[in-house]
Amino acid sequence: MQIKSRRSPHTRQSRFKGPKKPEPYKIMHGRENPFPAAWLWLVDQTIPELVKDRYSPRESWKNKPFTQEDAHFFFKGIEELSERFTEERSRGVLNYFLHPKYRSAYLLYFLPLQAAKFLTLFDQNKGAMEAAVDHGLKQGVLRIGDLGAGPGTATLAALLWFLNWADKNKTDLPKIEILWLDTNTTVMDDGRVLVEKLADGFPRLRGKVRLKTVDAPWWEVGRYTENQPFSLLILGHVLNEASGPMSSNSDEGRHEKWIKLWSTLVDLSAGGGMMIVEPASRRTAQNLSQIRDQLFADTLINNEEVRLWGPCLHAGLCPLSGGRDWCHFSFPTQIPGRWFREFSKGLGSERLWLKLSYLWIASAEYPSTVSDPRARRVISDPMGEDRSTLLLCEPEEAIHHKINPRAKIFRGDLIKI
Ligand SMILES: C[S@@+](CC[C@H](N)C(=O)[O-])C[C@H]1O[C@@H](n2cnc3c(N)ncnc32)[C@H](O)[C@@H]1O
């Protein structure tokens, strides 16, 4: 699909056409600090301790604090896994979690990196997270489903977020039941230790968290829920590795299978709905856009913008589901943690951006709040020689919009026009 500078006739804002270039007013961006107080406890203490205990090559290394020497030893795996992700993502990544070297690398570096992405999105979509808590309180149990859970990255980020939220609001959390599906049980076992330590370490979670892990492909989740919907369902960085049983175009019943799977997922997504996070590449982002359009087309979710928490503000066709551009975000960040900082410097430079694509579907009972009709999502970095042009998301076609080049507005921001 071509991106044009003219607005589509289907858009609801055609009255803004014309030579006047109103100064946009930024109404939201992802630049708040999303890291809860317990973050350092997890990434600087608990994960390194677990890695040292489980993955040290020598017994004599175990049960001692994680040191610079350990960082040096485990960094080799981080470097290799980082290369594998960069090189192999485009053609599908192999079973890296079968290798202890890569499991330890993921725990030490990629878990904090991906958790930072989840936390940033949780903070940008507080309404969805509060819907999850409200649903959990009303049901007496907050159920989290984490598909392709790996070491439970998304769950750990969600627990940290709920903990922080409860501390800030001086309130109790309900019981929390977690279901993980993954085809690698060893990495889930590492994650279980982290969840147990987190639940034991903080009074608001103590005695409240129960985790069930299942060795199964993510698309079989419907078999393991006992007909209970989730307060929050998360698919984190899994579709790009295993898109599901309907990935083959030659399969005759492909569309029926697609509908069956996604209607199950939508039905299971109560409370805060279903959050899908993927890498920022064109292939993965356009896949998400196509899933989104198809969910509307097959009326698995009703055709209203309030069935999406983000990133879209409208229920029209995604303007970036094909073609040259794709819907992805780069949020500026400073991920706290001594070891994370060292590892990222070792990989070449300090990690200053969180790159991702995502889709967050709202549940029917907890729709997202209607945004200001003048609000638009920025879906490009400032463009042009003087960096005075932005792409804004509109149904079917993204539009170009002029801004004051000095305005600090970036991809992912919401502006009023
Ligand atoms: C990149 S990791 C993501 C882990 C975690 N969700 C995160 O965001 O850090 C991808 C995970 O998907 C799992 N996986 C790959 N294919 C799968 C499938 N068909 N069903 C379930 N999990 C799968 C892998 O074992 C791995 O744990």
PDB file of N, CA, C and O in Angstrom, residues 301-350:
ATOM      1  N   ILE A 301     -13.698  -9.265  16.714  1.00  0.00           N
ATOM      2  CA  ILE A 301     -13.904  -8.131  17.633  1.00  0.00           C
ATOM      3  C   ILE A 301     -14.760  -7.115  16.881  1.00  0.00           C
ATOM      4  O   ILE A 301     -14.625  -6.979  15.660  1.00  0.00           O
ATOM      5  N   ASN A 302     -15.657  -6.445  17.603  1.00  0.00           N
ATOM      6  CA  ASN A 302     -16.535  -5.521  16.884  1.00  0.00           C
ATOM      7  C   ASN A 302     -15.772  -4.283  16.426  1.00  0.00           C
ATOM      8  O   ASN A 302     -14.748  -3.908  16.999  1.00  0.00           O
ATOM      9  N   ASN A 303     -16.328  -3.699  15.356  1.00  0.00           N
ATOM     10  CA  ASN A 303     -15.584  -2.715  14.588  1.00  0.00           C
ATOM     11  C   ASN A 303     -15.553  -1.331  15.248  1.00  0.00           C
ATOM     12  O   ASN A 303     -16.120  -0.380  14.735  1.00  0.00           O
ATOM     13  N   GLU A 304     -14.908  -1.258  16.390  1.00  0.00           N
ATOM     14  CA  GLU A 304     -14.828   0.023  17.108  1.00  0.00           C
ATOM     15  C   GLU A 304     -13.416   0.201  17.622  1.00  0.00           C
ATOM     16  O   GLU A 304     -12.794  -0.775  18.068  1.00  0.00           O
ATOM     17  N   GLU A 305     -12.970   1.452  17.619  1.00  0.00           N
ATOM     18  CA  GLU A 305     -11.588   1.680  18.053  1.00  0.00           C
ATOM     19  C   GLU A 305     -11.386   1.315  19.524  1.00  0.00           C
ATOM     20  O   GLU A 305     -10.282   1.029  19.951  1.00  0.00           O
ATOM     21  N   VAL A 306     -12.493   1.284  20.302  1.00  0.00           N
ATOM     22  CA  VAL A 306     -12.330   0.979  21.726  1.00  0.00           C
ATOM     23  C   VAL A 306     -12.004  -0.499  21.965  1.00  0.00           C
ATOM     24  O   VAL A 306     -11.740  -0.883  23.101  1.00  0.00           O
ATOM     25  N   ARG A 307     -11.989  -1.326  20.903  1.00  0.00           N
ATOM     26  CA  ARG A 307     -11.554  -2.709  21.092  1.00  0.00           C
ATOM     27  C   ARG A 307     -10.035  -2.827  20.970  1.00  0.00           C
ATOM     28  O   ARG A 307      -9.484  -3.919  21.001  1.00  0.00           O
ATOM     29  N   LEU A 308      -9.362  -1.712  20.826  1.00  0.00           N
ATOM     30  CA  LEU A 308      -7.890  -1.727  20.796  1.00  0.00           C
ATOM     31  C   LEU A 308      -7.352  -0.744  21.830  1.00  0.00           C
ATOM     32  O   LEU A 308      -7.792   0.406  21.876  1.00  0.00           O
ATOM     33  N   TRP A 309      -6.435  -1.236  22.631  1.00  0.00           N
ATOM     34  CA  TRP A 309      -5.724  -0.299  23.518  1.00  0.00           C
ATOM     35  C   TRP A 309      -4.634   0.407  22.735  1.00  0.00           C
ATOM     36  O   TRP A 309      -4.304   1.556  23.008  1.00  0.00           O
ATOM     37  N   GLY A 310      -4.033  -0.310  21.816  1.00  0.00           N
ATOM     38  CA  GLY A 310      -2.983   0.336  21.053  1.00  0.00           C
ATOM     39  C   GLY A 310      -2.395  -0.605  20.031  1.00  0.00           C
ATOM     40  O   GLY A 310      -2.668  -1.797  20.075  1.00  0.00           O
ATOM     41  N   PRO A 311      -1.593  -0.072  19.117  1.00  0.00           N
ATOM     42  CA  PRO A 311      -1.234   1.339  19.001  1.00  0.00           C
ATOM     43  C   PRO A 311      -2.288   2.163  18.255  1.00  0.00           C
ATOM     44  O   PRO A 311      -2.205   3.372  18.242  1.00  0.00           O
ATOM     45  N   CYS A 312      -3.287   1.479  17.666  1.00  0.00           N
ATOM     46  CA  CYS A 312      -4.212   2.194  16.763  1.00  0.00           C
ATOM     47  C   CYS A 312      -5.234   3.014  17.548  1.00  0.00           C
ATOM     48  O   CYS A 312      -5.692   2.597  18.611  1.00  0.00           O
ATOM     49  N   LEU A 313      -5.617   4.144  16.947  1.00  0.00           N
ATOM     50  CA  LEU A 313      -6.681   4.968  17.525  1.00  0.00           C
ATOM     51  C   LEU A 313      -7.957   4.852  16.700  1.00  0.00           C
ATOM     52  O   LEU A 313      -8.919   5.559  16.959  1.00  0.00           O
ATOM     53  N   HIS A 314      -7.939   4.027  15.662  1.00  0.00           N
ATOM     54  CA  HIS A 314      -9.127   3.878  14.824  1.00  0.00           C
ATOM     55  C   HIS A 314      -9.324   2.399  14.495  1.00  0.00           C
ATOM     56  O   HIS A 314      -8.409   1.583  14.683  1.00  0.00           O
ATOM     57  N   ALA A 315     -10.531   2.091  14.000  1.00  0.00           N
ATOM     58  CA  ALA A 315     -10.832   0.698  13.654  1.00  0.00           C
ATOM     59  C   ALA A 315     -10.849   0.491  12.141  1.00  0.00           C
ATOM     60  O   ALA A 315     -11.246  -0.563  11.661  1.00  0.00           O
ATOM     61  N   GLY A 316     -10.417   1.503  11.389  1.00  0.00           N
ATOM     62  CA  GLY A 316     -10.336   1.352   9.937  1.00  0.00           C
ATOM     63  C   GLY A 316      -9.151   0.473   9.566  1.00  0.00           C
ATOM     64  O   GLY A 316      -8.416  -0.013  10.441  1.00  0.00           O
ATOM     65  N   LEU A 317      -8.947   0.278   8.267  1.00  0.00           N
ATOM     66  CA  LEU A 317      -7.837  -0.572   7.833  1.00  0.00           C
ATOM     67  C   LEU A 317      -6.490   0.031   8.230  1.00  0.00           C
ATOM     68  O   LEU A 317      -6.311   1.258   8.181  1.00  0.00           O
ATOM     69  N   CYS A 318      -5.570  -0.842   8.617  1.00  0.00           N
ATOM     70  CA  CYS A 318      -4.231  -0.370   8.958  1.00  0.00           C
ATOM     71  C   CYS A 318      -3.541   0.146   7.694  1.00  0.00           C
ATOM     72  O   CYS A 318      -3.533  -0.545   6.673  1.00  0.00           O
ATOM     73  N   PRO A 319      -2.970   1.348   7.737  1.00  0.00           N
ATOM     74  CA  PRO A 319      -2.321   1.861   6.536  1.00  0.00           C
ATOM     75  C   PRO A 319      -0.963   1.212   6.248  1.00  0.00           C
ATOM     76  O   PRO A 319      -0.406   1.401   5.181  1.00  0.00           O
ATOM     77  N   LEU A 320      -0.453   0.431   7.225  1.00  0.00           N
ATOM     78  CA  LEU A 320       0.908  -0.101   7.066  1.00  0.00           C
ATOM     79  C   LEU A 320       0.939  -1.636   7.085  1.00  0.00           C
ATOM     80  O   LEU A 320       1.934  -2.228   7.481  1.00  0.00           O
ATOM     81  N   SER A 321      -0.136  -2.279   6.637  1.00  0.00           N
ATOM     82  CA  SER A 321      -0.153  -3.747   6.697  1.00  0.00           C
ATOM     83  C   SER A 321       0.614  -4.368   5.532  1.00  0.00           C
ATOM     84  O   SER A 321       0.811  -5.578   5.489  1.00  0.00           O
ATOM     85  N   GLY A 322       1.028  -3.563   4.563  1.00  0.00           N
ATOM     86  CA  GLY A 322       1.842  -4.058   3.457  1.00  0.00           C
ATOM     87  C   GLY A 322       2.651  -2.891   2.921  1.00  0.00           C
ATOM     88  O   GLY A 322       2.503  -1.763   3.403  1.00  0.00           O
ATOM     89  N   GLY A 323       3.508  -3.176   1.956  1.00  0.00           N
ATOM     90  CA  GLY A 323       4.245  -2.075   1.330  1.00  0.00           C
ATOM     91  C   GLY A 323       5.558  -1.762   2.011  1.00  0.00           C
ATOM     92  O   GLY A 323       6.105  -2.582   2.750  1.00  0.00           O
ATOM     93  N   ARG A 324       6.011  -0.546   1.792  1.00  0.00           N
ATOM     94  CA  ARG A 324       7.373  -0.179   2.175  1.00  0.00           C
ATOM     95  C   ARG A 324       7.526   0.078   3.680  1.00  0.00           C
ATOM     96  O   ARG A 324       8.558  -0.214   4.262  1.00  0.00           O
ATOM     97  N   ASP A 325       6.522   0.664   4.289  1.00  0.00           N
ATOM     98  CA  ASP A 325       6.639   1.032   5.699  1.00  0.00           C
ATOM     99  C   ASP A 325       5.905   0.037   6.595  1.00  0.00           C
ATOM    100  O   ASP A 325       5.066  -0.713   6.129  1.00  0.00           O
ATOM    101  N   TRP A 326       6.205   0.085   7.853  1.00  0.00           N
ATOM    102  CA  TRP A 326       5.541  -0.815   8.797  1.00  0.00           C
ATOM    103  C   TRP A 326       5.415  -0.118  10.143  1.00  0.00           C
ATOM    104  O   TRP A 326       6.155   0.824  10.438  1.00  0.00           O
ATOM    105  N   CYS A 327       4.446  -0.595  10.929  1.00  0.00           N
ATOM    106  CA  CYS A 327       4.130   0.075  12.202  1.00  0.00           C
ATOM    107  C   CYS A 327       5.032  -0.475  13.308  1.00  0.00           C
ATOM    108  O   CYS A 327       4.852  -1.604  13.758  1.00  0.00           O
ATOM    109  N   HIS A 328       6.001   0.314  13.692  1.00  0.00           N
ATOM    110  CA  HIS A 328       6.895  -0.118  14.772  1.00  0.00           C
ATOM    111  C   HIS A 328       7.331   1.107  15.556  1.00  0.00           C
ATOM    112  O   HIS A 328       7.149   2.236  15.098  1.00  0.00           O
ATOM    113  N   PHE A 329       7.906   0.861  16.716  1.00  0.00           N
ATOM    114  CA  PHE A 329       8.217   1.970  17.615  1.00  0.00           C
ATOM    115  C   PHE A 329       9.628   1.843  18.165  1.00  0.00           C
ATOM    116  O   PHE A 329      10.144   0.732  18.294  1.00  0.00           O
ATOM    117  N   SER A 330      10.220   2.992  18.451  1.00  0.00           N
ATOM    118  CA  SER A 330      11.530   3.023  19.119  1.00  0.00           C
ATOM    119  C   SER A 330      11.369   3.978  20.293  1.00  0.00           C
ATOM    120  O   SER A 330      11.310   5.185  20.075  1.00  0.00           O
ATOM    121  N   PHE A 331      11.251   3.427  21.481  1.00  0.00           N
ATOM    122  CA  PHE A 331      11.070   4.290  22.653  1.00  0.00           C
ATOM    123  C   PHE A 331      12.426   4.526  23.303  1.00  0.00           C
ATOM    124  O   PHE A 331      13.152   3.560  23.581  1.00  0.00           O
ATOM    125  N   PRO A 332      12.745   5.790  23.576  1.00  0.00           N
ATOM    126  CA  PRO A 332      14.018   6.044  24.261  1.00  0.00           C
ATOM    127  C   PRO A 332      13.987   5.417  25.654  1.00  0.00           C
ATOM    128  O   PRO A 332      12.937   5.392  26.293  1.00  0.00           O
ATOM    129  N   THR A 333      15.115   4.921  26.080  1.00  0.00           N
ATOM    130  CA  THR A 333      15.126   4.246  27.391  1.00  0.00           C
ATOM    131  C   THR A 333      16.471   4.380  28.077  1.00  0.00           C
ATOM    132  O   THR A 333      17.474   4.702  27.436  1.00  0.00           O
ATOM    133  N   GLN A 334      16.450   4.131  29.363  1.00  0.00           N
ATOM    134  CA  GLN A 334      17.692   3.908  30.105  1.00  0.00           C
ATOM    135  C   GLN A 334      17.373   2.775  31.049  1.00  0.00           C
ATOM    136  O   GLN A 334      16.718   2.988  32.074  1.00  0.00           O
ATOM    137  N   ILE A 335      17.775   1.588  30.673  1.00  0.00           N
ATOM    138  CA  ILE A 335      17.401   0.419  31.474  1.00  0.00           C
ATOM    139  C   ILE A 335      18.333   0.332  32.677  1.00  0.00           C
ATOM    140  O   ILE A 335      19.552   0.188  32.516  1.00  0.00           O
ATOM    141  N   PRO A 336      17.777   0.426  33.892  1.00  0.00           N
ATOM    142  CA  PRO A 336      18.660   0.398  35.066  1.00  0.00           C
ATOM    143  C   PRO A 336      19.260  -1.001  35.267  1.00  0.00           C
ATOM    144  O   PRO A 336      18.649  -1.997  34.878  1.00  0.00           O
ATOM    145  N   GLY A 337      20.410  -1.040  35.867  1.00  0.00           N
ATOM    146  CA  GLY A 337      21.026  -2.331  36.186  1.00  0.00           C
ATOM    147  C   GLY A 337      22.491  -2.319  35.802  1.00  0.00           C
ATOM    148  O   GLY A 337      22.836  -2.028  34.665  1.00  0.00           O
ATOM    149  N   ARG A 338      23.299  -2.659  36.759  1.00  0.00           N
ATOM    150  CA  ARG A 338      24.757  -2.641  36.545  1.00  0.00           C
ATOM    151  C   ARG A 338      25.170  -3.629  35.463  1.00  0.00           C
ATOM    152  O   ARG A 338      25.889  -3.290  34.526  1.00  0.00           O
ATOM    153  N   TRP A 339      24.675  -4.872  35.578  1.00  0.00           N
ATOM    154  CA  TRP A 339      25.142  -5.903  34.641  1.00  0.00           C
ATOM    155  C   TRP A 339      24.564  -5.659  33.259  1.00  0.00           C
ATOM    156  O   TRP A 339      25.249  -5.834  32.258  1.00  0.00           O
ATOM    157  N   PHE A 340      23.302  -5.223  33.207  1.00  0.00           N
ATOM    158  CA  PHE A 340      22.704  -4.961  31.897  1.00  0.00           C
ATOM    159  C   PHE A 340      23.517  -3.890  31.164  1.00  0.00           C
ATOM    160  O   PHE A 340      23.810  -4.009  29.973  1.00  0.00           O
ATOM    161  N   ARG A 341      23.894  -2.851  31.902  1.00  0.00           N
ATOM    162  CA  ARG A 341      24.656  -1.756  31.275  1.00  0.00           C
ATOM    163  C   ARG A 341      25.990  -2.278  30.741  1.00  0.00           C
ATOM    164  O   ARG A 341      26.407  -1.976  29.636  1.00  0.00           O
ATOM    165  N   GLU A 342      26.622  -3.105  31.547  1.00  0.00           N
ATOM    166  CA  GLU A 342      27.930  -3.639  31.106  1.00  0.00           C
ATOM    167  C   GLU A 342      27.784  -4.501  29.860  1.00  0.00           C
ATOM    168  O   GLU A 342      28.565  -4.418  28.931  1.00  0.00           O
ATOM    169  N   PHE A 343      26.751  -5.355  29.872  1.00  0.00           N
ATOM    170  CA  PHE A 343      26.570  -6.249  28.717  1.00  0.00           C
ATOM    171  C   PHE A 343      26.243  -5.436  27.473  1.00  0.00           C
ATOM    172  O   PHE A 343      26.746  -5.724  26.392  1.00  0.00           O
ATOM    173  N   SER A 344      25.393  -4.423  27.619  1.00  0.00           N
ATOM    174  CA  SER A 344      25.035  -3.685  26.399  1.00  0.00           C
ATOM    175  C   SER A 344      26.223  -2.889  25.883  1.00  0.00           C
ATOM    176  O   SER A 344      26.422  -2.796  24.679  1.00  0.00           O
ATOM    177  N   LYS A 345      27.034  -2.363  26.787  1.00  0.00           N
ATOM    178  CA  LYS A 345      28.262  -1.693  26.306  1.00  0.00           C
ATOM    179  C   LYS A 345      29.162  -2.698  25.598  1.00  0.00           C
ATOM    180  O   LYS A 345      29.758  -2.408  24.567  1.00  0.00           O
ATOM    181  N   GLY A 346      29.239  -3.897  26.169  1.00  0.00           N
ATOM    182  CA  GLY A 346      30.046  -4.957  25.546  1.00  0.00           C
ATOM    183  C   GLY A 346      29.562  -5.284  24.145  1.00  0.00           C
ATOM    184  O   GLY A 346      30.344  -5.651  23.268  1.00  0.00           O
ATOM    185  N   LEU A 347      28.259  -5.134  23.925  1.00  0.00           N
ATOM    186  CA  LEU A 347      27.710  -5.438  22.593  1.00  0.00           C
ATOM    187  C   LEU A 347      27.912  -4.277  21.628  1.00  0.00           C
ATOM    188  O   LEU A 347      27.506  -4.357  20.478  1.00  0.00           O
ATOM    189  N   GLY A 348      28.484  -3.196  22.099  1.00  0.00           N
ATOM    190  CA  GLY A 348      28.797  -2.119  21.152  1.00  0.00           C
ATOM    191  C   GLY A 348      28.434  -0.749  21.662  1.00  0.00           C
ATOM    192  O   GLY A 348      29.173   0.202  21.481  1.00  0.00           O
ATOM    193  N   SER A 349      27.280  -0.622  22.290  1.00  0.00           N
ATOM    194  CA  SER A 349      26.922   0.698  22.813  1.00  0.00           C
ATOM    195  C   SER A 349      25.829   0.520  23.848  1.00  0.00           C
ATOM    196  O   SER A 349      25.129  -0.490  23.853  1.00  0.00           O
ATOM    197  N   GLU A 350      25.676   1.528  24.697  1.00  0.00           N
ATOM    198  CA  GLU A 350      24.633   1.436  25.702  1.00  0.00           C
ATOM    199  C   GLU A 350      23.278   1.399  25.011  1.00  0.00           C
ATOM    200  O   GLU A 350      23.080   2.101  24.010  1.00  0.00           O
TER     201      GLU A 350
END
